[in-house]
PDB file of C-alpha atoms and ligand atoms in Angstrom:
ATOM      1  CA  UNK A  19      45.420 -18.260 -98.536  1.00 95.00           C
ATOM      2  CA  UNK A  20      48.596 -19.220 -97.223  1.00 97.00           C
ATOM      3  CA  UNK A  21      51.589 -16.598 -97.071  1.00 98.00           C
ATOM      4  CA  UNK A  22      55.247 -17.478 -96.072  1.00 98.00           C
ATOM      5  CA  UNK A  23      57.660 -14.668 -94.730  1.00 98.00           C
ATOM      6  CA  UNK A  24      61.247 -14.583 -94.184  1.00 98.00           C
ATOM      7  CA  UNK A  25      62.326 -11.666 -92.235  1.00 98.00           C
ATOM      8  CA  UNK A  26      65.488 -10.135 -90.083  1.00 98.00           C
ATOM      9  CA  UNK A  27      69.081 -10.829 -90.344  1.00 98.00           C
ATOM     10  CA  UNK A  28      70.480 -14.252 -90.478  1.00 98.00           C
ATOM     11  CA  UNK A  29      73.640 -14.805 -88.403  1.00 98.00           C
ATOM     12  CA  UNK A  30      76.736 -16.564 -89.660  1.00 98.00           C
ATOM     13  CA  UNK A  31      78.758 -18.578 -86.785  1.00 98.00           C
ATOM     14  CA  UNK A  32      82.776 -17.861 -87.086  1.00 98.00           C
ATOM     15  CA  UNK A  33      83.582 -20.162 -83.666  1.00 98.00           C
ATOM     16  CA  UNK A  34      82.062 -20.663 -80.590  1.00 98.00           C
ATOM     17  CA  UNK A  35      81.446 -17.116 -79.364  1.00 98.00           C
ATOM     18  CA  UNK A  36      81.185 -15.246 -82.591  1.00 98.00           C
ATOM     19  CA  UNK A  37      79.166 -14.590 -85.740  1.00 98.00           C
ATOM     20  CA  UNK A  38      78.749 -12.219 -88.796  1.00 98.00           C
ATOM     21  CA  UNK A  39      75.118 -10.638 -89.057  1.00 98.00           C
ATOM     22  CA  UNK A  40      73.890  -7.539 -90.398  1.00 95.00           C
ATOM     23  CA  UNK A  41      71.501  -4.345 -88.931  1.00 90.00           C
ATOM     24  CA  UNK A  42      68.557  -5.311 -89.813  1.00 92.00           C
ATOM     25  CA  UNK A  43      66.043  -5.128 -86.945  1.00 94.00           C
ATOM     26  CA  UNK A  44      63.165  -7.159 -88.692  1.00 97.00           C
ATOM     27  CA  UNK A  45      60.640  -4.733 -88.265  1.00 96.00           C
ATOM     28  CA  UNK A  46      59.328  -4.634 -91.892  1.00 96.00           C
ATOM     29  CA  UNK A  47      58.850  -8.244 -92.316  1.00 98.00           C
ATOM     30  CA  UNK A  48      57.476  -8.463 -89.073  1.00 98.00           C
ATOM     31  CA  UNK A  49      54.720  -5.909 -89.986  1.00 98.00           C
ATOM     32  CA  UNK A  50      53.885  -7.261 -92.628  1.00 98.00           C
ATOM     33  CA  UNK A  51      53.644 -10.407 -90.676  1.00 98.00           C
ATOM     34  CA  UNK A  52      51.466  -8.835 -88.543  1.00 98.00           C
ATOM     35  CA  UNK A  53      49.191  -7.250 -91.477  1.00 98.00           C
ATOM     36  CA  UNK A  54      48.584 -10.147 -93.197  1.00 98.00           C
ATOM     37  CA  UNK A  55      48.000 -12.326 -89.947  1.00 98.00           C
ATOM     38  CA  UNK A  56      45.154  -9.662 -89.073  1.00 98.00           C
ATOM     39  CA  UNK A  57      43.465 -10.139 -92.852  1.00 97.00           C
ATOM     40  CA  UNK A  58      43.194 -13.697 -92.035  1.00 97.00           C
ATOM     41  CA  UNK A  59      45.850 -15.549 -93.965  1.00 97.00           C
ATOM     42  CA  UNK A  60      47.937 -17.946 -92.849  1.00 98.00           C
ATOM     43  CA  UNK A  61      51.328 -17.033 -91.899  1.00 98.00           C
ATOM     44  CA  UNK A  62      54.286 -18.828 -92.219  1.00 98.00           C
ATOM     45  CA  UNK A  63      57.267 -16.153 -90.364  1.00 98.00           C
ATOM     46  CA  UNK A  64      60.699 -17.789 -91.128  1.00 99.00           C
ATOM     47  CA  UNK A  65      62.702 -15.153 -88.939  1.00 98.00           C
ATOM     48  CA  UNK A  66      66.457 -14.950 -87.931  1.00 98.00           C
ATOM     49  CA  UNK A  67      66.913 -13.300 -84.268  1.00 98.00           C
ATOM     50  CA  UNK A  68      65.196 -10.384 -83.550  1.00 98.00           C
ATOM     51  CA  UNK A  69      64.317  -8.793 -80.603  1.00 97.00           C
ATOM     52  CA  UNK A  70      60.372  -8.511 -81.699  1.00 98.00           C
ATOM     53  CA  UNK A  71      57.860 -10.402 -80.119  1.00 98.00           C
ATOM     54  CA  UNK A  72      55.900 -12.715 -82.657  1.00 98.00           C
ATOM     55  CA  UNK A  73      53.353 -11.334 -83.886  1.00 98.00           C
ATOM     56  CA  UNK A  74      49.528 -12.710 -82.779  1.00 97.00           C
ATOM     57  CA  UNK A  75      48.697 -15.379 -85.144  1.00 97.00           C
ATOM     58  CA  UNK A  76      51.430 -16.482 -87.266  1.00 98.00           C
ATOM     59  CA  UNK A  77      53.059 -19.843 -87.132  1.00 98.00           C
ATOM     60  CA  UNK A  78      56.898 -19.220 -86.129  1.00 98.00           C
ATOM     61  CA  UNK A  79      59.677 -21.149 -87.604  1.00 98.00           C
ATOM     62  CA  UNK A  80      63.206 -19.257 -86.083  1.00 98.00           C
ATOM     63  CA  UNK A  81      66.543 -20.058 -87.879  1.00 98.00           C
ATOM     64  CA  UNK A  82      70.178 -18.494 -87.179  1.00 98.00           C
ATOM     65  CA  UNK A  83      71.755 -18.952 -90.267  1.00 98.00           C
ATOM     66  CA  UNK A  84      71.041 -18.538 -94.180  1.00 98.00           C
ATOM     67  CA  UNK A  85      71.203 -22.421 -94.655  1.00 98.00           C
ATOM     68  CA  UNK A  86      68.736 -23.075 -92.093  1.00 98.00           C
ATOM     69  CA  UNK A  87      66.602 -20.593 -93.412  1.00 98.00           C
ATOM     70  CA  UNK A  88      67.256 -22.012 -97.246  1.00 98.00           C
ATOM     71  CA  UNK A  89      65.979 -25.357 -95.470  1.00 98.00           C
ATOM     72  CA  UNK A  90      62.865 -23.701 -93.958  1.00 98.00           C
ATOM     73  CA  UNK A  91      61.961 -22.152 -97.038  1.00 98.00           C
ATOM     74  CA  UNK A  92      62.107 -25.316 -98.984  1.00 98.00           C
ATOM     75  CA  UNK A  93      60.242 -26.946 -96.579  1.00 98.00           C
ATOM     76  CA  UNK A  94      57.308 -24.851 -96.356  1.00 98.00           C
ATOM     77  CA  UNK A  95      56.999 -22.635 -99.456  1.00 98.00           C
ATOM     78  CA  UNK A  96      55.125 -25.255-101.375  1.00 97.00           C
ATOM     79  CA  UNK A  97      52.043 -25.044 -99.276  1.00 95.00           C
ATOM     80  CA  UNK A  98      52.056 -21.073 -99.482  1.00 97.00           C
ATOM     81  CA  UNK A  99      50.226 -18.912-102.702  1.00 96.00           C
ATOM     82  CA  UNK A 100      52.013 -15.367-101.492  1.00 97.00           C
ATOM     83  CA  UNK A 101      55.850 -15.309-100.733  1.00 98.00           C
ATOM     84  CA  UNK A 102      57.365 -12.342 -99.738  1.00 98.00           C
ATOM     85  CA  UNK A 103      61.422 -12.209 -98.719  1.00 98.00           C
ATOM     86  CA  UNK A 104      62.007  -9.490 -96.255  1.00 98.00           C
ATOM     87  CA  UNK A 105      65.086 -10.930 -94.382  1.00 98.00           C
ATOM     88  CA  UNK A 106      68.702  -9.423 -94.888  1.00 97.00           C
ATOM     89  CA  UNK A 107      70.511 -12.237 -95.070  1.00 98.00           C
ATOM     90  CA  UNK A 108      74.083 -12.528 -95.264  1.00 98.00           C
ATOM     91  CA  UNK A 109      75.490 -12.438 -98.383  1.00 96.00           C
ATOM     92  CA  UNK A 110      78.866 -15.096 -97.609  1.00 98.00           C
ATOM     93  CA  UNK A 111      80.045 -17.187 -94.416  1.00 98.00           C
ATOM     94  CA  UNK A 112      82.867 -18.319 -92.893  1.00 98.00           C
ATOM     95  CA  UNK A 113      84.621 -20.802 -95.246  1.00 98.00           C
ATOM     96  CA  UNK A 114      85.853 -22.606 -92.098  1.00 96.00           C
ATOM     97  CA  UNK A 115      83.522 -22.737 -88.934  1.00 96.00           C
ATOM     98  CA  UNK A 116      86.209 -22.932 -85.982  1.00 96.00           C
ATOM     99  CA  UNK A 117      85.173 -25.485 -83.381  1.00 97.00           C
ATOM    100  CA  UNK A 118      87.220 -23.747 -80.658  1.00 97.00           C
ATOM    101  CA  UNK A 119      87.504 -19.641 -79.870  1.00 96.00           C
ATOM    102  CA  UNK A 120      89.795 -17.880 -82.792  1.00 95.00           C
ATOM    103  CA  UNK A 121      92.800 -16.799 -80.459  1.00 94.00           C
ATOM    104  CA  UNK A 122      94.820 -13.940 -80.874  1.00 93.00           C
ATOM    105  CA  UNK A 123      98.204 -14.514 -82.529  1.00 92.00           C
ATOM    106  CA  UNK A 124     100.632 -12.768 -80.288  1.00 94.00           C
ATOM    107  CA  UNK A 125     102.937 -11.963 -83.519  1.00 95.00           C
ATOM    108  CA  UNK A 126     100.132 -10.547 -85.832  1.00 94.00           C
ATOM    109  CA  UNK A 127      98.198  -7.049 -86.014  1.00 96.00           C
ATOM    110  CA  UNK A 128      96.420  -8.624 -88.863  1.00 96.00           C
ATOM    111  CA  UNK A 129      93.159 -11.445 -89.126  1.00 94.00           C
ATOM    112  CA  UNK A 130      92.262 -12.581 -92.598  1.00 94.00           C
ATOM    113  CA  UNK A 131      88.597 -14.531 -92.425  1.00 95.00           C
ATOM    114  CA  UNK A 132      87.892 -16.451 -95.681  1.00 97.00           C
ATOM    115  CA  UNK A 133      84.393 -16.295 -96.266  1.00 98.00           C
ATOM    116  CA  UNK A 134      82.398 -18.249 -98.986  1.00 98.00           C
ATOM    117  CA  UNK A 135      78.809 -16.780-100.697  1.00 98.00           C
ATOM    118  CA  UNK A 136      75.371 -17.871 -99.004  1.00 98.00           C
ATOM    119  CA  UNK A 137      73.438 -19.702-101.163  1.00 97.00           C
ATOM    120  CA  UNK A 138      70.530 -17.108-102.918  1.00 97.00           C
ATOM    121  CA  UNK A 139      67.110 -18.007-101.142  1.00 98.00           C
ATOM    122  CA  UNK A 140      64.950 -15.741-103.396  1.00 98.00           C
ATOM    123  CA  UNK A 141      66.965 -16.818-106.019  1.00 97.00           C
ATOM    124  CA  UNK A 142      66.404 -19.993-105.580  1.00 96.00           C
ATOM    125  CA  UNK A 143      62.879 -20.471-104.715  1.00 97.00           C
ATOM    126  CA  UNK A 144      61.150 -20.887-109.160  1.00 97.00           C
ATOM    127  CA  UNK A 145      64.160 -22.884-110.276  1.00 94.00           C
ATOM    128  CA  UNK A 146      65.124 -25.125-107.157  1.00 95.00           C
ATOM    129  CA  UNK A 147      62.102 -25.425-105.501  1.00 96.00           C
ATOM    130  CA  UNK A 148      59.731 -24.880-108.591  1.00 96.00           C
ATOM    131  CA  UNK A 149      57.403 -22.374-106.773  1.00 97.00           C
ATOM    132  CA  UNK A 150      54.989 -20.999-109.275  1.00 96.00           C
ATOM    133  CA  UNK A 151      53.036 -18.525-106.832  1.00 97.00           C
ATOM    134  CA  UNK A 152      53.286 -14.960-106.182  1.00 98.00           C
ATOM    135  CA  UNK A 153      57.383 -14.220-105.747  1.00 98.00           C
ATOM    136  CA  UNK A 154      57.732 -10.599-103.706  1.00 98.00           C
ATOM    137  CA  UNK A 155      61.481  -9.530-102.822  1.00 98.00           C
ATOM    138  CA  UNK A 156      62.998  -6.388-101.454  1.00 97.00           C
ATOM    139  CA  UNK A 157      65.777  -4.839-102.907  1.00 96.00           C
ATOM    140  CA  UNK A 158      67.920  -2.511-100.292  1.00 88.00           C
ATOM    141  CA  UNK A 159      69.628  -0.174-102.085  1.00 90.00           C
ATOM    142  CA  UNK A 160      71.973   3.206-101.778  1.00 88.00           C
ATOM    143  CA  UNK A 161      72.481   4.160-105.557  1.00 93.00           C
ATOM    144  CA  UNK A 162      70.530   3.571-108.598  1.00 93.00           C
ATOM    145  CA  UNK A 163      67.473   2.118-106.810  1.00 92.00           C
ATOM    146  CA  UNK A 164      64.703   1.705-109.380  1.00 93.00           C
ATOM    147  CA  UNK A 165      67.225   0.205-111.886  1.00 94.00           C
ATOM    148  CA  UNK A 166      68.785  -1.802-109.711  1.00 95.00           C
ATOM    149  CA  UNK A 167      65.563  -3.154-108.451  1.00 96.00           C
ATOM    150  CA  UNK A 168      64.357  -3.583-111.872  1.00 96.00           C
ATOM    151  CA  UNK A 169      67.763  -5.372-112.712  1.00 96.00           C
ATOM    152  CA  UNK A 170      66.648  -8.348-109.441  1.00 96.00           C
ATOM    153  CA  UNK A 171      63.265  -8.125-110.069  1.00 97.00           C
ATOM    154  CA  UNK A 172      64.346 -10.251-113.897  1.00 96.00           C
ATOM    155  CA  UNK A 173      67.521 -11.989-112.183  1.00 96.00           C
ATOM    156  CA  UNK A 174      65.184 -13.456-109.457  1.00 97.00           C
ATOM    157  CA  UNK A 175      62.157 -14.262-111.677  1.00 97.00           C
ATOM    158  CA  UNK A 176      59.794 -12.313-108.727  1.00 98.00           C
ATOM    159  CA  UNK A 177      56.233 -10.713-109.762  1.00 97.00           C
ATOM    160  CA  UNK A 178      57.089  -7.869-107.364  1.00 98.00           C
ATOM    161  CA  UNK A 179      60.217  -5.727-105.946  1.00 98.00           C
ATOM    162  CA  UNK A 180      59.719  -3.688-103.455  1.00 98.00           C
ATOM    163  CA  UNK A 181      62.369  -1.234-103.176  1.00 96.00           C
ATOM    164  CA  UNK A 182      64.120   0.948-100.350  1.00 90.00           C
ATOM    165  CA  UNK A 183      66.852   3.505-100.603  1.00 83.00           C
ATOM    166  CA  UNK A 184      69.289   1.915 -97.375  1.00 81.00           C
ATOM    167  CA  UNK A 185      71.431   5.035 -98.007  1.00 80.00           C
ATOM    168  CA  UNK A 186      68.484   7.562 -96.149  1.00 80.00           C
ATOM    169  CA  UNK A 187      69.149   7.010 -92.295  1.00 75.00           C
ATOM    170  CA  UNK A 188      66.311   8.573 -91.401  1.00 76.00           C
ATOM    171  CA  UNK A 189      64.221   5.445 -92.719  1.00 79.00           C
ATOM    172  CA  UNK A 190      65.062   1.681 -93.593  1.00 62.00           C
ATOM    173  CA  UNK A 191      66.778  -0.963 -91.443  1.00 67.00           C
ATOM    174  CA  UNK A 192      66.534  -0.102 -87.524  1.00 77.00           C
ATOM    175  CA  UNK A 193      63.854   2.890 -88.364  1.00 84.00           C
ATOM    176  CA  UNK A 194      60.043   2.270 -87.402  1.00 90.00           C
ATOM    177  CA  UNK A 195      59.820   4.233 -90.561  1.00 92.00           C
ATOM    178  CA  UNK A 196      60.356   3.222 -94.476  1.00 92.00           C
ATOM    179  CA  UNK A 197      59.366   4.644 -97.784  1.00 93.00           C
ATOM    180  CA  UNK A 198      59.111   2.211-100.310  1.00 95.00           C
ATOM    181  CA  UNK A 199      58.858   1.777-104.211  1.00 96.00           C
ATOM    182  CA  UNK A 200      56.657  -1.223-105.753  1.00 97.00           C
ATOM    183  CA  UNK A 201      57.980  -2.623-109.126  1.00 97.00           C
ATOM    184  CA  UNK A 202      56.553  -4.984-111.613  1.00 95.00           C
ATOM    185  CA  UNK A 203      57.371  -5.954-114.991  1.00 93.00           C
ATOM    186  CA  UNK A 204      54.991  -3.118-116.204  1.00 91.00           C
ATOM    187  CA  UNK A 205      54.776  -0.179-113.763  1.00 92.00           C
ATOM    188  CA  UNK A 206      57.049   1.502-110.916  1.00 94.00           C
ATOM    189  CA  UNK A 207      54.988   2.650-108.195  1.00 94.00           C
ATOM    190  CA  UNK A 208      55.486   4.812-104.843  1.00 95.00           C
ATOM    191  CA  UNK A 209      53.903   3.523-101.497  1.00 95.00           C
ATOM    192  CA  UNK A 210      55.407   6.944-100.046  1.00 93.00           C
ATOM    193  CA  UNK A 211      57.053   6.836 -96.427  1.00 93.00           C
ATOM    194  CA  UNK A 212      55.392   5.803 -93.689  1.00 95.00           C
ATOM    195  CA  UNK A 213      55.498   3.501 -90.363  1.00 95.00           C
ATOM    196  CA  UNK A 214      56.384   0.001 -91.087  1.00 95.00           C
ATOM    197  CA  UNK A 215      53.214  -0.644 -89.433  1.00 97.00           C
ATOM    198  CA  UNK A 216      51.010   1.139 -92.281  1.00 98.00           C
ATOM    199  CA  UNK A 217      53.680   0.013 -95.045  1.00 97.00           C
ATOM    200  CA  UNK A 218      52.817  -3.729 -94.174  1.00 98.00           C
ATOM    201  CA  UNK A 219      49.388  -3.544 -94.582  1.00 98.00           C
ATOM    202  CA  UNK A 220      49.721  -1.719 -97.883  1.00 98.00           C
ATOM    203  CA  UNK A 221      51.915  -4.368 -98.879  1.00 98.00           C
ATOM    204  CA  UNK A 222      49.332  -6.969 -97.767  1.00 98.00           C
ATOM    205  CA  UNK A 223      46.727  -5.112-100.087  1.00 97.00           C
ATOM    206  CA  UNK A 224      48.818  -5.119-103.275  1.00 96.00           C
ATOM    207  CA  UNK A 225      49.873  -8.346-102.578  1.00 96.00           C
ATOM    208  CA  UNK A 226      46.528 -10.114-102.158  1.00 95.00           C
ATOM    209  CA  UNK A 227      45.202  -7.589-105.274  1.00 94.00           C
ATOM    210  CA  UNK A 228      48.092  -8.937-107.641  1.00 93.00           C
ATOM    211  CA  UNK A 229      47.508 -12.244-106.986  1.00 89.00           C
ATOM    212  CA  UNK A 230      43.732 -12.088-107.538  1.00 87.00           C
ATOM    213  CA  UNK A 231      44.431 -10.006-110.882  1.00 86.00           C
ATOM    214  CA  UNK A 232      46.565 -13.119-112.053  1.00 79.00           C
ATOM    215  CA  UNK A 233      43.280 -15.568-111.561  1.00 73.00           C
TER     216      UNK A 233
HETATM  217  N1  CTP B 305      67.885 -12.626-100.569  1.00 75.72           N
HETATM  218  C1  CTP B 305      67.790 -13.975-100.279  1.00 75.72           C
HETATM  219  N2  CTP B 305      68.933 -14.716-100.098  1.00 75.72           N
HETATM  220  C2  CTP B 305      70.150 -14.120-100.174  1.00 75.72           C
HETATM  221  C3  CTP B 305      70.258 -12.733-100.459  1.00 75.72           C
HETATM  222  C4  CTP B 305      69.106 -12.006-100.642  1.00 75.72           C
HETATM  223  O1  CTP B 305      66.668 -14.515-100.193  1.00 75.72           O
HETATM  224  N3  CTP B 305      71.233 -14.858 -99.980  1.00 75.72           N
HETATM  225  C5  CTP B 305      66.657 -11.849-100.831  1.00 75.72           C
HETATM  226  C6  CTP B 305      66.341 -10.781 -99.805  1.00 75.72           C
HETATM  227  O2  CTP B 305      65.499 -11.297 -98.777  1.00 75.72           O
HETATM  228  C7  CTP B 305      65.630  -9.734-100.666  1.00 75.72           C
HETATM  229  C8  CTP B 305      66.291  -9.872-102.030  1.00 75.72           C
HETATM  230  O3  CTP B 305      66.866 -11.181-102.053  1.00 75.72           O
HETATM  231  O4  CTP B 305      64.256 -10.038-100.830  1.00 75.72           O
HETATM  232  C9  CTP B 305      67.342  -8.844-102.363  1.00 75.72           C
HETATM  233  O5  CTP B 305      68.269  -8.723-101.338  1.00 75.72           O
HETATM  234  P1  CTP B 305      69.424  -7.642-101.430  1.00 75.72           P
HETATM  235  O6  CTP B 305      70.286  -7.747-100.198  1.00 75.72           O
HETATM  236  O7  CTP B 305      68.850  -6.300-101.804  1.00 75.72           O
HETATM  237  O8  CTP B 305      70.204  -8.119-102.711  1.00 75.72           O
HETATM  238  P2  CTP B 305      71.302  -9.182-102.996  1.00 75.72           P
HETATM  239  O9  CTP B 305      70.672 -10.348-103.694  1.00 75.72           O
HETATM  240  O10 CTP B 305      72.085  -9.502-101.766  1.00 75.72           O
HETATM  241  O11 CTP B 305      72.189  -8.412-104.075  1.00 75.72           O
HETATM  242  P3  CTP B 305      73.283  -7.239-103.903  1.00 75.72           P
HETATM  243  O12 CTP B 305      74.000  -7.550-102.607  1.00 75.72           O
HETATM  244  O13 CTP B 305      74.115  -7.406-105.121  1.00 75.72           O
HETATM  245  O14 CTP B 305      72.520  -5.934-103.875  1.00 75.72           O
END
């Protein structure tokens, strides 16, 4: 069984020496990675830059930006049965990449960036790409968090959400820790807090468990 990954932040170029990016660390995707890697799948990790090393036994495919990862996706998620979309990746870029440094206008306190939205790679992945396998997303939220799971579970036609509350700094994005929620169209379920470590196997277990139930 072949499983495909995204995981970590993407980075958006604004010129030269600058970008817009995000905190995620890529731990969780990279655990989970790492879990599934050690059951013996196949792993396909489509990762923006992170300062993890790979785990053992997964094939690699680094991107900066949510384009290139859009492209990786495409090019590899029809030879996967699992999918799961752990990266954080940025929700708009700049509308106009500047091919030399932004300078500082001597006469102005102010910048105004116009930024355009990042095309939906979850989103995209049933009605672009026609992917019929198992579709797993995370939802990172700080209010409302099983109903606004719930609500991109439908709007991104996934089997599974898995769902964190970003708000908690004590777990979630540069944490080793994380305390999840699983969601399906039937059933909320907690997977409790624990390392990301422990987290990515569990996540390995439902995942491979789901997609057996649907055979
Ligand atoms: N995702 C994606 N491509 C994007 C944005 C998000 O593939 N451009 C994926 C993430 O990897 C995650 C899921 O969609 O699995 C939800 O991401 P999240 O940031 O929680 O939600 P958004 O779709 O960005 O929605 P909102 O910002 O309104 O909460």
């Amino acid at each position: 069984m072949t499983l495909l990954i995204t995981a970590g932040p993407t980075r958006e170029p604004l010129d030269p020496v600058r970008y817009l990016s995000n905190q995620s660390s890529g731990k969780m995707g990279y655990a989970v990675a790492a879990a599934a890697a050690q059951e013996g799948l196949r792993v396909i990790l489509i990762s923006g830059p992170t300062n993890l090393d790979i785990p053992d036994g997964v094939d690699y495919i680094p991107v900066e930006t949510a384009q290139e990862m859009y492209q990786a996706v495409q090019s590899w998620i029809g030879k996967c049965e699992i999918a799961i979309f752990a990266a954080a990746v940025a929700d708009f870029r700049a509308a106009n990449y500047a091919e030399q440094k932004i300078k500082k206008d001597p006469a102005q306190d102010t910048l105004t960036l116009e930024l355009v939205k990042n095309v939906d790679i979850l989103g995209s992945v049933r009605k672009d790409f026609g992917y019929t396998g198992l579709l797993v997303g995370f939802a990172a939220e700080t209010e409302n968090v099983l109903a606004n799971a719930r609500a991109k579970l439908l709007r991104k036609d996934c089997d599974l959400i898995l769902a964190n509350d970003v708000s908690n700094k004590e777990i979630g994005f540069n944490s080793d820790q994380n305390a999840l929620h699983l969601i399906t169209a039937e059933k909320e379920e907690s997977l409790g807090q624990h390392s990301k470590e422990h987290l990515g196997k569990l996540i390995i277990q439902k995942c491979v468990k789901y997609r057996e139930d649907q055979d």
